[in-house]
Amino acid sequence: MTTYDDRERAFEAKFAHDAEMQFRAEARRNKLVGLWAAELLGKAEDEAQAYARSVVEHDLHEPGIEDVIAKLVADLGDKATPEAIRAKMAEMMPVAKAQLMAETGL
């Protein structure tokens, strides 16, 4: 085995790890935004957790965040604008990444 093969394998492993961490961060962000939306809707703790789960699951339907934003806009009505939802999603992404880093010990 050559050094080139080792470097290629290491690069592939890093790429896979980075892609998994990005997926997990986006799912965590969606959960946090779901909890925020549940609070706006006045849901109790169990209902809020279930609602946040539904937001995470909704993101699996289509690539990107537009499907999540559409769901939240429909659910929240006049409680939040699409711009406010986008801002909350942007605000929650670094929080989600920090939580994951703390959990994984990185």
PDB file of C-alpha atoms in Angstrom:
ATOM      1  CA  MET A   1       0.000   0.000   0.000  1.00  0.00           C
ATOM      2  CA  THR A   2       1.352   3.390  -0.914  1.00  0.00           C
ATOM      3  CA  THR A   3       1.228   6.676   0.870  1.00  0.00           C
ATOM      4  CA  TYR A   4      -1.074   7.912  -1.861  1.00  0.00           C
ATOM      5  CA  ASP A   5      -3.583   5.121  -1.103  1.00  0.00           C
ATOM      6  CA  ASP A   6      -3.447   5.939   2.608  1.00  0.00           C
ATOM      7  CA  ARG A   7      -4.021   9.625   1.928  1.00  0.00           C
ATOM      8  CA  GLU A   8      -6.898   8.836  -0.427  1.00  0.00           C
ATOM      9  CA  ARG A   9      -8.545   6.593   2.183  1.00  0.00           C
ATOM     10  CA  ALA A  10      -8.066   9.252   4.857  1.00  0.00           C
ATOM     11  CA  PHE A  11      -9.610  11.909   2.607  1.00  0.00           C
ATOM     12  CA  GLU A  12     -12.602   9.674   1.857  1.00  0.00           C
ATOM     13  CA  ALA A  13     -13.076   8.940   5.556  1.00  0.00           C
ATOM     14  CA  LYS A  14     -12.927  12.661   6.409  1.00  0.00           C
ATOM     15  CA  PHE A  15     -15.403  13.479   3.641  1.00  0.00           C
ATOM     16  CA  ALA A  16     -17.842  10.846   4.917  1.00  0.00           C
ATOM     17  CA  HIS A  17     -17.437  12.068   8.501  1.00  0.00           C
ATOM     18  CA  ASP A  18     -17.979  15.706   7.491  1.00  0.00           C
ATOM     19  CA  ALA A  19     -21.097  14.799   5.482  1.00  0.00           C
ATOM     20  CA  GLU A  20     -22.524  12.848   8.420  1.00  0.00           C
ATOM     21  CA  MET A  21     -21.806  15.706  10.846  1.00  0.00           C
ATOM     22  CA  GLN A  22     -23.483  18.199   8.482  1.00  0.00           C
ATOM     23  CA  PHE A  23     -26.561  15.961   8.240  1.00  0.00           C
ATOM     24  CA  ARG A  24     -26.699  15.604  12.021  1.00  0.00           C
ATOM     25  CA  ALA A  25     -26.246  19.366  12.513  1.00  0.00           C
ATOM     26  CA  GLU A  26     -29.087  20.122  10.108  1.00  0.00           C
ATOM     27  CA  ALA A  27     -31.338  17.610  11.857  1.00  0.00           C
ATOM     28  CA  ARG A  28     -30.448  19.123  15.259  1.00  0.00           C
ATOM     29  CA  ARG A  29     -31.086  22.630  13.905  1.00  0.00           C
ATOM     30  CA  ASN A  30     -34.489  21.515  12.643  1.00  0.00           C
ATOM     31  CA  LYS A  31     -35.290  20.025  16.037  1.00  0.00           C
ATOM     32  CA  LEU A  32     -34.341  23.273  17.781  1.00  0.00           C
ATOM     33  CA  VAL A  33     -36.410  25.303  15.326  1.00  0.00           C
ATOM     34  CA  GLY A  34     -39.268  22.841  15.811  1.00  0.00           C
ATOM     35  CA  LEU A  35     -39.103  23.377  19.570  1.00  0.00           C
ATOM     36  CA  TRP A  36     -39.142  27.140  19.020  1.00  0.00           C
ATOM     37  CA  ALA A  37     -42.183  26.822  16.745  1.00  0.00           C
ATOM     38  CA  ALA A  38     -43.899  24.523  19.230  1.00  0.00           C
ATOM     39  CA  GLU A  39     -43.414  27.172  21.913  1.00  0.00           C
ATOM     40  CA  LEU A  40     -45.004  29.772  19.617  1.00  0.00           C
ATOM     41  CA  LEU A  41     -47.919  27.383  19.108  1.00  0.00           C
ATOM     42  CA  GLY A  42     -48.309  26.902  22.866  1.00  0.00           C
ATOM     43  CA  LYS A  43     -47.623  23.159  22.845  1.00  0.00           C
ATOM     44  CA  ALA A  44     -46.887  21.291  26.080  1.00  0.00           C
ATOM     45  CA  GLU A  45     -43.535  19.495  26.518  1.00  0.00           C
ATOM     46  CA  ASP A  46     -44.550  16.097  25.084  1.00  0.00           C
ATOM     47  CA  GLU A  47     -46.413  17.731  22.216  1.00  0.00           C
ATOM     48  CA  ALA A  48     -43.456  20.044  21.597  1.00  0.00           C
ATOM     49  CA  GLN A  49     -41.039  17.113  21.358  1.00  0.00           C
ATOM     50  CA  ALA A  50     -43.376  15.294  18.956  1.00  0.00           C
ATOM     51  CA  TYR A  51     -43.778  18.427  16.858  1.00  0.00           C
ATOM     52  CA  ALA A  52     -40.006  18.960  16.720  1.00  0.00           C
ATOM     53  CA  ARG A  53     -39.620  15.342  15.568  1.00  0.00           C
ATOM     54  CA  SER A  54     -42.164  15.970  12.823  1.00  0.00           C
ATOM     55  CA  VAL A  55     -40.149  18.977  11.625  1.00  0.00           C
ATOM     56  CA  VAL A  56     -36.979  16.852  11.475  1.00  0.00           C
ATOM     57  CA  GLU A  57     -38.809  14.106   9.579  1.00  0.00           C
ATOM     58  CA  HIS A  58     -40.349  16.625   7.191  1.00  0.00           C
ATOM     59  CA  ASP A  59     -36.875  17.718   6.088  1.00  0.00           C
ATOM     60  CA  LEU A  60     -36.217  14.216   4.757  1.00  0.00           C
ATOM     61  CA  HIS A  61     -38.827  14.668   2.001  1.00  0.00           C
ATOM     62  CA  GLU A  62     -36.854  17.047  -0.215  1.00  0.00           C
ATOM     63  CA  PRO A  63     -33.302  18.361  -0.321  1.00  0.00           C
ATOM     64  CA  GLY A  64     -32.778  21.839   1.087  1.00  0.00           C
ATOM     65  CA  ILE A  65     -34.711  23.760   3.706  1.00  0.00           C
ATOM     66  CA  GLU A  66     -37.639  25.004   1.630  1.00  0.00           C
ATOM     67  CA  ASP A  67     -39.876  22.076   2.617  1.00  0.00           C
ATOM     68  CA  VAL A  68     -39.242  22.781   6.298  1.00  0.00           C
ATOM     69  CA  ILE A  69     -39.904  26.485   5.867  1.00  0.00           C
ATOM     70  CA  ALA A  70     -43.148  25.757   4.001  1.00  0.00           C
ATOM     71  CA  LYS A  71     -44.289  23.424   6.811  1.00  0.00           C
ATOM     72  CA  LEU A  72     -43.478  25.971   9.498  1.00  0.00           C
ATOM     73  CA  VAL A  73     -45.143  28.824   7.593  1.00  0.00           C
ATOM     74  CA  ALA A  74     -48.293  26.718   7.207  1.00  0.00           C
ATOM     75  CA  ASP A  75     -48.278  25.615  10.843  1.00  0.00           C
ATOM     76  CA  LEU A  76     -47.390  28.977  12.390  1.00  0.00           C
ATOM     77  CA  GLY A  77     -49.650  31.159  10.267  1.00  0.00           C
ATOM     78  CA  ASP A  78     -49.320  34.758  11.406  1.00  0.00           C
ATOM     79  CA  LYS A  79     -47.090  33.847  14.380  1.00  0.00           C
ATOM     80  CA  ALA A  80     -43.904  33.987  12.253  1.00  0.00           C
ATOM     81  CA  THR A  81     -42.971  35.152   8.776  1.00  0.00           C
ATOM     82  CA  PRO A  82     -40.823  33.113   6.396  1.00  0.00           C
ATOM     83  CA  GLU A  83     -38.029  35.621   7.049  1.00  0.00           C
ATOM     84  CA  ALA A  84     -38.297  35.104  10.807  1.00  0.00           C
ATOM     85  CA  ILE A  85     -38.181  31.331  10.298  1.00  0.00           C
ATOM     86  CA  ARG A  86     -35.099  31.619   8.085  1.00  0.00           C
ATOM     87  CA  ALA A  87     -33.455  33.857  10.677  1.00  0.00           C
ATOM     88  CA  LYS A  88     -34.231  31.361  13.451  1.00  0.00           C
ATOM     89  CA  MET A  89     -32.801  28.537  11.337  1.00  0.00           C
ATOM     90  CA  ALA A  90     -29.612  30.540  10.754  1.00  0.00           C
ATOM     91  CA  GLU A  91     -29.421  31.347  14.468  1.00  0.00           C
ATOM     92  CA  MET A  92     -29.873  27.705  15.494  1.00  0.00           C
ATOM     93  CA  MET A  93     -27.259  26.189  13.150  1.00  0.00           C
ATOM     94  CA  PRO A  94     -24.220  27.232  15.223  1.00  0.00           C
ATOM     95  CA  VAL A  95     -26.065  26.157  18.382  1.00  0.00           C
ATOM     96  CA  ALA A  96     -26.750  22.743  16.842  1.00  0.00           C
ATOM     97  CA  LYS A  97     -23.103  22.362  15.776  1.00  0.00           C
ATOM     98  CA  ALA A  98     -21.882  23.344  19.238  1.00  0.00           C
ATOM     99  CA  GLN A  99     -24.197  20.810  20.877  1.00  0.00           C
ATOM    100  CA  LEU A 100     -22.981  18.045  18.570  1.00  0.00           C
ATOM    101  CA  MET A 101     -19.348  18.961  19.177  1.00  0.00           C
ATOM    102  CA  ALA A 102     -19.922  18.836  22.927  1.00  0.00           C
ATOM    103  CA  GLU A 103     -21.654  15.454  22.667  1.00  0.00           C
ATOM    104  CA  THR A 104     -18.960  13.892  20.514  1.00  0.00           C
ATOM    105  CA  GLY A 105     -16.116  15.401  22.512  1.00  0.00           C
ATOM    106  CA  LEU A 106     -14.569  17.204  19.537  1.00  0.00           C
TER     107      LEU A 106
END
